[in-house]
């Protein structure tokens, strides 16, 4: 890329208080593209919608991007005096200056329409099943009229003057050559009556002044882009390269929204997903590496990333795939419990059982084996409660198929005696299984008639890890195998009560 301008991408979120999954993807692609071509990755805060401001949101955003390793080269936290400030609300004089230029060039105009008039217009258009649009009432006001109104301090907005005919076209790096009929574009507002610019205007001014070469953002902005192109033309500025990313869809193929489930990255972190997995999963939303391997770190993504492999069709957000990728990353990282967010999440879910850490460490591999991933940890966690508190269950659960209670009781008594005679080192699931099965055979018990009541005595559940795995955990836990033996005793006495009935 020698001789060409330095690549500059920007991530331009609105500070809404959380990071949307789609925004993280945009930030990732901005980062990948900049890193791939030795460019700069800029963070700009688009806070011109004053009603949506959330205190602390900017700091939170910077923190979370850094946690994911997507460190912006410039931004409010690291300003370059050539481009600062990086927060739009601090750049108002610039937008006003450029809006005036547009008015002078007849590419924008003052509009004095009252809210009430606009409201009626909207209702009429709705009744006529027309898309809402401005009717051009102030478009051709004479200069004298405009001056008179301004002199009276009348409230105004500034609107973009879209040509009534012709087409606006541009090339998108992903979507190719696009054409839009100007007659379908609305004379929308560029500067509001409070003096704040709207997104469509501010992003053009800033992308130009910040020398952004590539505008990477979600497909939902594809249809606003012709308005931006018209503004670049009106100013006589070179437009950046546009690069839109496909929509992210939920499993019903609707645009991913709060209705579809969690959309905040913070929620996924809270659930215990690994950052590496989230980033890896998100990279595949619309980008296809075209390799059998899909597990990539951030630096591997930089290496492999190619714009040509970005797809146009919407990308489905499939939580099962996220779970799968998380599992692969868990294997790759082989984390210690303290560094594992899923372990910490499991610990939080066990808050009613203090002092659980040692036991949880023993049980955790079983949890990982049985859950789909962080997505179902919370709902599945109760299945493991029996490790932390005495289970309550109905005595009938001890009876496997049509096993008479007296027989179940006898089997448990024999098993208990046998287990009580074993040494601590015998309680390794595989070795224990061999020993116990040999004993069961020697005693002439049917395997199911022995192991079912044993497992239920220990877990109180119809479905649970096997008795050997459970016994290994108990033997290694601080309370020792005694807990298990007590539970078998309890089951024996419950069976005695049934036999009496
Ligand atoms: N502020 C816009 C957003 O929140 C940025 C869109 C763009 O990248 O141009 O998504």
Coordinates of C-alpha atoms and ligand atoms in Angstrom, one line a residue:
X1 CA 0.0 0.0 0.0
X2 CA 3.0 2.3 -0.5
X3 CA 2.3 5.7 -1.7
X4 CA -1.3 5.5 -0.6
X5 CA -2.9 7.2 2.3
X6 CA -2.6 5.6 5.7
X7 CA -5.6 3.4 6.4
X8 CA -7.8 4.8 9.1
X9 CA -10.9 3.0 10.4
X10 CA -13.2 4.2 13.1
X11 CA -15.6 2.7 15.6
X12 CA -18.3 5.2 16.3
X13 CA -20.7 4.0 18.9
X14 CA -23.4 5.9 20.7
X15 CA -22.8 5.6 24.5
X16 CA -25.9 3.7 25.4
X17 CA -24.5 2.1 28.6
X18 CA -23.8 -1.3 27.1
X19 CA -22.0 -2.8 24.2
X20 CA -24.3 -4.4 21.6
X21 CA -23.0 -7.7 20.1
X22 CA -23.3 -6.1 16.6
X23 CA -21.2 -3.1 17.8
X24 CA -18.5 -5.4 19.1
X25 CA -18.4 -7.0 15.7
X26 CA -18.1 -3.6 14.0
X27 CA -15.3 -2.7 16.4
X28 CA -13.6 -6.1 15.7
X29 CA -13.7 -5.6 11.9
X30 CA -12.5 -2.0 12.2
X31 CA -9.6 -3.3 14.3
X32 CA -8.8 -6.3 12.0
X33 CA -8.8 -4.1 8.9
X34 CA -6.6 -1.4 10.5
X35 CA -4.2 -4.0 11.9
X36 CA -4.0 -6.0 8.7
X37 CA -2.9 -2.9 6.7
X38 CA -0.8 -1.2 9.3
X39 CA -3.5 1.5 9.8
X40 CA -5.0 3.3 12.7
X41 CA -8.1 2.3 14.6
X42 CA -10.0 5.3 16.0
X43 CA -12.7 5.4 18.6
X44 CA -15.2 8.3 18.2
X45 CA -18.1 8.8 20.5
X46 CA -21.4 9.7 18.8
X47 CA -23.3 11.3 21.7
X48 CA -25.5 13.8 19.8
X49 CA -28.7 12.1 20.9
X50 CA -28.8 13.8 24.2
X51 CA -31.8 11.8 25.4
X52 CA -30.0 8.5 25.3
X53 CA -27.0 9.5 27.3
X54 CA -25.9 7.2 30.1
X55 CA -23.4 8.4 32.7
X56 CA -20.2 6.4 32.7
X57 CA -21.0 4.8 29.4
X58 CA -17.9 6.1 27.6
X59 CA -15.5 4.8 30.3
X60 CA -17.2 1.5 30.3
X61 CA -16.9 1.3 26.5
X62 CA -13.2 2.0 26.5
X63 CA -12.7 -0.5 29.3
X64 CA -14.6 -3.3 27.6
X65 CA -12.8 -2.7 24.2
X66 CA -9.5 -3.0 25.9
X67 CA -10.5 -6.1 27.7
X68 CA -11.2 -7.7 24.4
X69 CA -7.8 -6.6 23.1
X70 CA -9.4 -4.1 20.7
X71 CA -7.4 -1.1 21.8
X72 CA -8.1 2.0 19.8
X73 CA -5.0 3.9 18.7
X74 CA -6.8 7.1 19.2
X75 CA -9.9 8.2 21.0
X76 CA -11.1 10.3 23.9
X77 CA -8.7 8.3 26.1
X78 CA -5.8 8.9 23.7
X79 CA -6.4 12.0 21.7
X80 CA -4.2 13.1 18.7
X81 CA -4.3 16.9 18.7
X82 CA -4.6 16.8 15.0
X83 CA -8.1 15.2 15.2
X84 CA -9.4 15.8 18.7
X85 CA -11.9 16.1 20.3
X86 CA -13.2 12.6 19.7
X87 CA -16.6 13.1 21.4
X88 CA -19.2 14.7 19.1
X89 CA -20.8 16.8 21.7
X90 CA -17.5 18.6 22.0
X91 CA -17.4 19.4 18.3
X92 CA -20.6 21.4 17.9
X93 CA -19.0 24.6 16.5
X94 CA -17.5 22.4 13.7
X95 CA -20.9 21.0 12.6
X96 CA -22.5 24.5 12.7
X97 CA -19.8 25.9 10.6
X98 CA -20.1 23.1 8.0
X99 CA -23.9 23.3 8.1
X100 CA -23.7 27.0 7.2
X101 CA -21.4 26.1 4.3
X102 CA -24.0 23.7 3.0
X103 CA -26.8 26.3 3.3
X104 CA -24.7 28.8 1.4
X105 CA -24.1 26.2 -1.3
X106 CA -27.9 25.5 -1.5
X107 CA -27.3 21.9 -0.4
X108 CA -29.2 22.5 2.8
X109 CA -31.9 24.8 4.0
X110 CA -33.5 26.3 7.1
X111 CA -36.8 24.8 8.0
X112 CA -39.1 26.6 10.4
X113 CA -41.9 24.1 10.5
X114 CA -43.6 23.8 13.8
X115 CA -43.7 20.3 15.5
X116 CA -47.5 20.4 15.2
X117 CA -47.4 20.8 11.4
X118 CA -44.9 18.0 11.1
X119 CA -47.0 15.8 13.3
X120 CA -50.1 16.4 11.2
X121 CA -48.1 15.7 8.1
X122 CA -46.9 12.4 9.5
X123 CA -50.5 11.4 10.4
X124 CA -51.7 12.3 6.9
X125 CA -48.9 10.3 5.3
X126 CA -49.6 7.4 7.6
X127 CA -53.4 7.5 6.6
X128 CA -52.4 7.5 3.0
X129 CA -50.0 4.6 3.6
X130 CA -47.0 6.7 2.5
X131 CA -43.6 6.4 4.1
X132 CA -43.0 9.4 6.5
X133 CA -41.1 12.1 4.7
X134 CA -40.8 15.9 4.8
X135 CA -42.9 17.6 2.2
X136 CA -40.5 20.4 1.3
X137 CA -42.6 23.2 2.8
X138 CA -39.5 25.3 3.6
X139 CA -37.3 24.1 0.8
X140 CA -37.9 27.1 -1.4
X141 CA -38.4 29.9 1.1
X142 CA -36.9 33.1 -0.3
X143 CA -33.7 34.4 1.2
X144 CA -35.6 37.4 2.6
X145 CA -38.2 35.2 4.3
X146 CA -35.4 33.2 5.9
X147 CA -33.6 36.3 7.1
X148 CA -36.8 37.7 8.5
X149 CA -37.5 34.5 10.5
X150 CA -33.9 34.3 11.7
X151 CA -34.1 37.9 12.8
X152 CA -37.2 37.1 14.8
X153 CA -35.3 34.3 16.5
X154 CA -37.7 31.7 15.1
X155 CA -36.8 28.1 16.0
X156 CA -35.3 26.2 13.1
X157 CA -33.7 23.0 12.0
X158 CA -31.4 22.6 9.0
X159 CA -32.4 20.0 6.4
X160 CA -30.5 18.4 3.6
X161 CA -31.6 19.4 0.1
X162 CA -31.7 16.2 -1.8
X163 CA -31.9 16.5 -5.6
X164 CA -35.4 15.6 -6.8
X165 CA -34.2 13.5 -9.7
X166 CA -31.3 11.3 -10.6
X167 CA -29.6 8.6 -8.7
X168 CA -26.9 8.5 -6.2
X169 CA -24.5 5.6 -6.5
X170 CA -21.5 4.3 -4.7
X171 CA -19.4 1.1 -4.5
X172 CA -19.5 -0.9 -1.3
X173 CA -16.6 -3.2 -0.6
X174 CA -19.0 -6.0 0.4
X175 CA -22.3 -5.1 -1.4
X176 CA -20.8 -3.9 -4.7
X177 CA -22.1 -1.1 -6.8
X178 CA -25.3 0.4 -5.3
X179 CA -27.7 2.9 -6.8
X180 CA -30.5 4.8 -5.0
X181 CA -33.1 6.9 -6.6
X182 CA -32.9 10.4 -5.2
X183 CA -36.7 10.9 -5.3
X184 CA -36.9 8.2 -2.6
X185 CA -34.5 10.0 -0.2
X186 CA -36.0 12.3 2.4
X187 CA -34.9 15.9 3.0
X188 CA -34.0 14.8 6.5
X189 CA -32.7 17.0 9.3
X190 CA -28.9 17.7 9.6
X191 CA -28.9 20.0 12.6
X192 CA -31.7 19.9 15.2
X193 CA -33.3 23.0 16.8
X194 CA -31.1 22.5 19.9
X195 CA -28.0 23.0 17.7
X196 CA -27.0 19.4 17.8
X197 CA -26.2 17.6 14.5
X198 CA -27.9 14.3 13.7
X199 CA -25.9 11.2 13.0
X200 CA -26.2 11.5 9.2
X201 CA -24.5 14.8 9.2
X202 CA -22.0 14.5 12.0
X203 CA -20.5 11.2 10.8
X204 CA -19.7 12.7 7.4
X205 CA -18.0 15.8 8.8
X206 CA -16.1 13.8 11.3
X207 CA -15.0 11.0 9.0
X208 CA -13.7 13.7 6.7
X209 CA -11.9 15.7 9.3
X210 CA -10.5 12.6 11.0
X211 CA -9.2 11.4 7.6
X212 CA -11.1 8.1 7.9
X213 CA -10.3 6.0 4.8
X214 CA -12.7 3.1 5.4
X215 CA -16.1 3.3 7.0
X216 CA -17.0 -0.1 8.4
X217 CA -20.4 -0.5 9.9
X218 CA -23.6 -2.7 10.0
X219 CA -25.9 -3.2 7.0
X220 CA -28.6 -1.1 8.6
X221 CA -26.6 2.0 7.6
X222 CA -26.5 0.9 3.9
X223 CA -29.6 2.9 3.0
X224 CA -28.4 6.1 4.8
X225 CA -25.1 6.0 2.9
X226 CA -26.5 7.7 -0.3
X227 CA -27.3 10.7 1.9
X228 CA -23.7 10.7 3.1
X229 CA -22.4 10.4 -0.4
X230 CA -24.5 13.5 -1.4
X231 CA -22.9 15.4 1.5
X232 CA -19.4 14.4 0.5
X233 CA -20.2 15.7 -3.0
X234 CA -21.7 18.9 -1.7
X235 CA -18.6 19.6 0.2
X236 CA -16.3 18.5 -2.6
X237 CA -14.7 16.0 -0.3
X238 CA -13.3 12.6 -1.2
X239 CA -15.6 10.0 0.2
X240 CA -14.2 7.1 2.2
X241 CA -14.6 3.5 1.1
X242 CA -17.8 2.0 2.5
X243 CA -17.7 -1.4 3.9
X244 CA -21.0 -2.7 5.3
X245 CA -21.3 -5.9 7.4
X246 CA -24.3 -8.2 7.0
X247 CA -27.2 -8.0 9.4
X248 CA -27.1 -10.2 12.5
X249 CA -30.2 -12.3 12.7
X250 CA -31.7 -14.3 15.5
X251 CA -32.7 -18.0 15.1
X252 CA -36.1 -16.9 13.6
X253 CA -34.2 -14.9 11.0
X254 CA -35.3 -11.6 12.5
X255 CA -32.9 -8.8 13.1
X256 CA -31.2 -9.6 16.5
X257 CA -32.8 -7.4 19.1
X258 CA -33.5 -7.4 22.8
X259 CA -36.6 -9.4 21.9
X260 CA -34.4 -12.2 20.6
X261 CA -32.6 -12.6 23.9
X262 CA -29.4 -11.1 25.2
X263 CA -27.7 -8.5 22.9
X264 CA -25.3 -6.9 25.4
X265 CA -21.8 -8.2 25.3
X266 CA -21.7 -7.7 29.1
X267 CA -24.4 -10.3 29.5
X268 CA -22.3 -12.9 27.7
X269 CA -19.3 -12.1 29.9
X270 CA -21.5 -12.4 33.0
X271 CA -22.7 -15.8 31.9
X272 CA -19.1 -17.0 31.9
X273 CA -18.2 -17.0 28.2
X274 CA -14.5 -16.6 27.5
X275 CA -13.6 -13.3 25.8
X276 CA -11.5 -15.2 23.2
X277 CA -14.6 -17.3 22.4
X278 CA -16.9 -14.3 22.1
X279 CA -14.6 -12.5 19.7
X280 CA -13.9 -15.7 17.7
X281 CA -17.7 -16.3 17.4
X282 CA -18.4 -12.8 16.4
X283 CA -15.7 -12.8 13.8
X284 CA -17.7 -15.6 12.0
X285 CA -20.9 -13.5 11.9
X286 CA -20.6 -12.6 8.3
X287 CA -17.0 -13.6 7.6
X288 CA -16.2 -17.0 6.3
X289 CA -12.5 -18.1 6.7
X290 CA -13.2 -20.9 4.2
X291 CA -11.0 -23.3 6.2
X292 CA -12.0 -26.4 8.2
X293 CA -10.6 -24.7 11.3
X294 CA -12.7 -22.0 12.9
X295 CA -10.9 -21.4 16.1
X296 CA -8.8 -18.2 15.9
X297 CA -7.2 -15.9 18.3
X298 CA -7.3 -12.1 17.6
X299 CA -3.8 -12.2 16.1
X300 CA -4.7 -15.2 13.9
X301 CA -7.8 -13.3 12.8
X302 CA -5.7 -10.3 11.8
X303 CA -3.5 -12.7 9.8
X304 CA -6.5 -14.4 8.0
X305 CA -8.9 -11.6 7.6
X306 CA -9.9 -10.8 4.1
X307 CA -12.7 -8.5 3.0
X308 CA -13.4 -10.8 0.0
X309 CA -14.6 -13.4 2.5
X310 CA -17.3 -11.2 4.1
X311 CA -20.7 -12.4 3.1
X312 CA -23.8 -10.4 2.1
X313 CA -26.6 -12.5 3.6
X314 CA -27.6 -12.0 7.2
X315 CA -25.6 -14.0 9.7
X316 CA -27.4 -16.1 12.2
X317 CA -26.5 -15.7 15.9
X318 CA -26.6 -19.3 17.0
X319 CA -25.9 -19.6 20.8
X320 CA -25.1 -23.3 20.3
X321 CA -22.3 -22.4 18.1
X322 CA -21.1 -19.9 20.6
X323 CA -21.1 -22.6 23.3
X324 CA -19.2 -24.9 20.9
X325 CA -16.5 -22.3 20.3
X326 CA -16.3 -21.5 24.0
X327 CA -15.7 -25.2 24.6
X328 CA -12.9 -25.3 22.1
X329 CA -11.3 -22.2 23.7
X330 CA -11.6 -23.7 27.1
X331 CA -9.6 -26.7 25.9
X332 CA -7.1 -24.5 24.3
X333 CA -6.5 -22.2 27.3
X334 CA -6.7 -24.9 30.0
X335 CA -7.5 -22.2 32.6
X336 CA -7.1 -22.3 36.3
X337 CA -10.4 -21.9 38.2
X338 CA -9.5 -18.4 39.3
X339 CA -9.0 -17.3 35.7
X340 CA -12.1 -19.1 34.4
X341 CA -15.2 -16.8 34.3
X342 CA -17.5 -19.8 34.0
X343 CA -16.1 -21.3 37.2
X344 CA -16.7 -18.0 38.9
X345 CA -20.2 -17.9 37.5
X346 CA -20.9 -21.4 38.9
X347 CA -19.6 -20.2 42.2
X348 CA -21.9 -17.2 42.2
X349 CA -24.8 -19.6 41.5
X350 CA -23.9 -21.5 44.6
X351 CA -24.0 -18.5 46.8
X352 CA -26.4 -20.3 49.2
X353 CA -23.8 -22.9 50.0
X354 CA -20.8 -21.1 51.5
X355 CA -17.4 -22.8 51.6
X356 CA -18.2 -24.6 48.4
X357 CA -15.0 -23.9 46.5
X358 CA -13.1 -27.1 47.0
X359 CA -16.1 -29.2 46.2
X360 CA -16.9 -27.1 43.1
X361 CA -13.4 -27.6 41.8
X362 CA -14.0 -31.3 42.0
X363 CA -17.4 -31.2 40.4
X364 CA -16.6 -28.6 37.8
X365 CA -15.3 -31.1 35.1
X366 CA -18.6 -33.0 35.5
X367 CA -20.5 -29.8 35.0
X368 CA -18.6 -29.0 31.9
X369 CA -19.2 -32.4 30.5
X370 CA -23.0 -32.2 31.1
X371 CA -23.9 -28.7 30.1
X372 CA -24.1 -27.3 26.6
X373 CA -22.1 -24.3 27.7
X374 CA -22.4 -21.0 29.5
X375 CA -25.8 -20.6 27.9
X376 CA -27.4 -23.3 30.1
X377 CA -25.2 -23.3 33.2
X378 CA -27.7 -21.4 35.3
X379 CA -30.7 -23.6 34.5
X380 CA -28.6 -26.8 34.9
X381 CA -26.7 -25.8 38.1
X382 CA -29.5 -27.1 40.4
X383 CA -28.7 -30.7 39.2
X384 CA -25.4 -30.4 41.0
X385 CA -26.8 -29.1 44.3
X386 CA -26.7 -32.5 45.9
X387 CA -22.9 -32.2 46.1
X388 CA -23.4 -29.2 48.4
X389 CA -26.5 -30.1 50.4
X390 CA -28.4 -33.2 51.5
X391 CA -30.8 -34.1 48.7
X392 CA -34.5 -34.5 49.3
X393 CA -36.3 -37.1 47.3
X394 CA -39.1 -39.6 47.4
X395 CA -38.1 -43.1 48.5
X396 CA -39.8 -44.6 45.5
X397 CA -37.0 -43.2 43.3
X398 CA -34.7 -45.7 44.9
X399 CA -36.5 -48.5 43.2
X400 CA -35.2 -49.4 39.8
X401 CA -37.9 -50.8 37.5
X402 CA -39.9 -53.2 39.6
X403 CA -37.2 -53.8 42.2
X404 CA -38.9 -54.7 45.5
X405 CA -37.9 -52.3 48.3
X406 CA -36.6 -55.1 50.5
X407 CA -34.2 -56.2 47.7
X408 CA -33.1 -52.6 47.1
X409 CA -32.5 -52.2 50.8
X410 CA -30.4 -55.4 51.0
X411 CA -28.3 -54.4 48.0
X412 CA -27.6 -51.0 49.5
X413 CA -26.6 -52.6 52.8
X414 CA -24.1 -54.8 51.0
X415 CA -22.7 -51.9 49.0
X416 CA -22.4 -49.7 52.0
X417 CA -20.4 -52.4 53.9
X418 CA -18.2 -52.9 50.9
X419 CA -17.6 -49.2 50.4
X420 CA -16.9 -48.6 54.1
X421 CA -14.1 -51.2 53.8
X422 CA -12.3 -49.5 50.9
X423 CA -9.2 -47.3 51.3
X424 CA -9.2 -43.6 50.3
X425 CA -7.0 -44.4 47.3
X426 CA -9.6 -46.8 45.9
X427 CA -12.0 -43.9 45.2
X428 CA -10.9 -43.1 41.7
X429 CA -13.9 -43.4 39.4
X430 CA -12.4 -45.9 36.9
X431 CA -10.8 -48.2 39.5
X432 CA -13.8 -48.0 41.8
X433 CA -16.1 -49.0 38.9
X434 CA -14.0 -52.1 38.3
X435 CA -14.0 -53.0 42.0
X436 CA -17.6 -52.3 42.6
X437 CA -18.8 -54.2 39.5
X438 CA -16.7 -57.2 40.5
X439 CA -18.3 -57.1 43.9
X440 CA -21.8 -56.8 42.5
X441 CA -21.2 -59.8 40.2
X442 CA -19.7 -61.9 43.0
X443 CA -22.8 -61.2 45.2
X444 CA -25.1 -62.2 42.3
X445 CA -26.8 -58.8 42.2
X446 CA -28.1 -57.4 38.9
X447 CA -26.0 -54.4 38.0
X448 CA -28.9 -52.0 37.6
X449 CA -30.5 -53.2 40.8
X450 CA -27.4 -52.3 42.7
X451 CA -26.2 -49.1 40.9
X452 CA -29.5 -47.4 40.5
X453 CA -30.4 -47.3 44.2
X454 CA -26.8 -46.4 45.0
X455 CA -26.7 -43.5 42.6
X456 CA -30.1 -42.2 43.8
X457 CA -29.0 -42.6 47.5
X458 CA -26.1 -40.3 46.7
X459 CA -27.7 -37.8 44.4
X460 CA -31.4 -37.9 45.1
X461 CA -32.0 -37.5 41.4
X462 CA -33.3 -39.5 38.4
X463 CA -30.5 -38.1 36.2
X464 CA -27.0 -37.3 37.6
X465 CA -23.4 -38.2 37.1
X466 CA -22.7 -41.9 37.7
X467 CA -22.2 -43.3 41.2
X468 CA -18.4 -43.8 40.7
X469 CA -17.8 -40.2 39.7
X470 CA -20.0 -39.0 42.6
X471 CA -18.1 -41.2 45.1
X472 CA -14.8 -39.9 43.8
X473 CA -15.8 -36.3 44.5
X474 CA -17.1 -37.1 48.0
X475 CA -13.9 -39.0 48.8
X476 CA -11.8 -36.1 47.8
X477 CA -13.9 -33.4 49.3
X478 CA -13.1 -32.0 52.8
X479 CA -16.0 -33.9 54.5
X480 CA -14.8 -37.2 53.0
X481 CA -16.6 -40.4 52.0
X482 CA -18.5 -40.3 55.3
X483 CA -21.1 -38.1 53.7
X484 CA -21.7 -40.7 51.0
X485 CA -22.0 -43.5 53.6
X486 CA -24.4 -41.5 55.6
X487 CA -26.6 -40.9 52.6
X488 CA -26.6 -44.6 51.9
X489 CA -27.7 -45.2 55.5
X490 CA -30.5 -42.7 55.1
X491 CA -31.7 -44.4 51.9
X492 CA -31.7 -47.7 53.7
X493 CA -33.8 -46.3 56.5
X494 CA -36.2 -44.7 53.9
X495 CA -36.6 -48.1 52.3
X496 CA -37.3 -49.7 55.7
X497 CA -40.1 -47.2 56.1
X498 CA -41.6 -48.2 52.7
X499 CA -41.4 -51.9 53.6
X500 CA -43.3 -51.3 56.8
X501 CA -46.2 -49.5 54.9
Ligands
LIG1 N1 -23.3 6.0 15.9 C1 -23.6 5.0 15.0 C2 -24.0 3.8 15.8 O1 -24.3 3.9 16.9 C3 -22.4 4.7 14.1 C4 -22.7 4.3 12.7 C5 -21.5 4.4 11.8 O2 -20.5 3.6 12.1 O3 -21.5 5.2 10.9 O4 -24.1 2.7 15.3

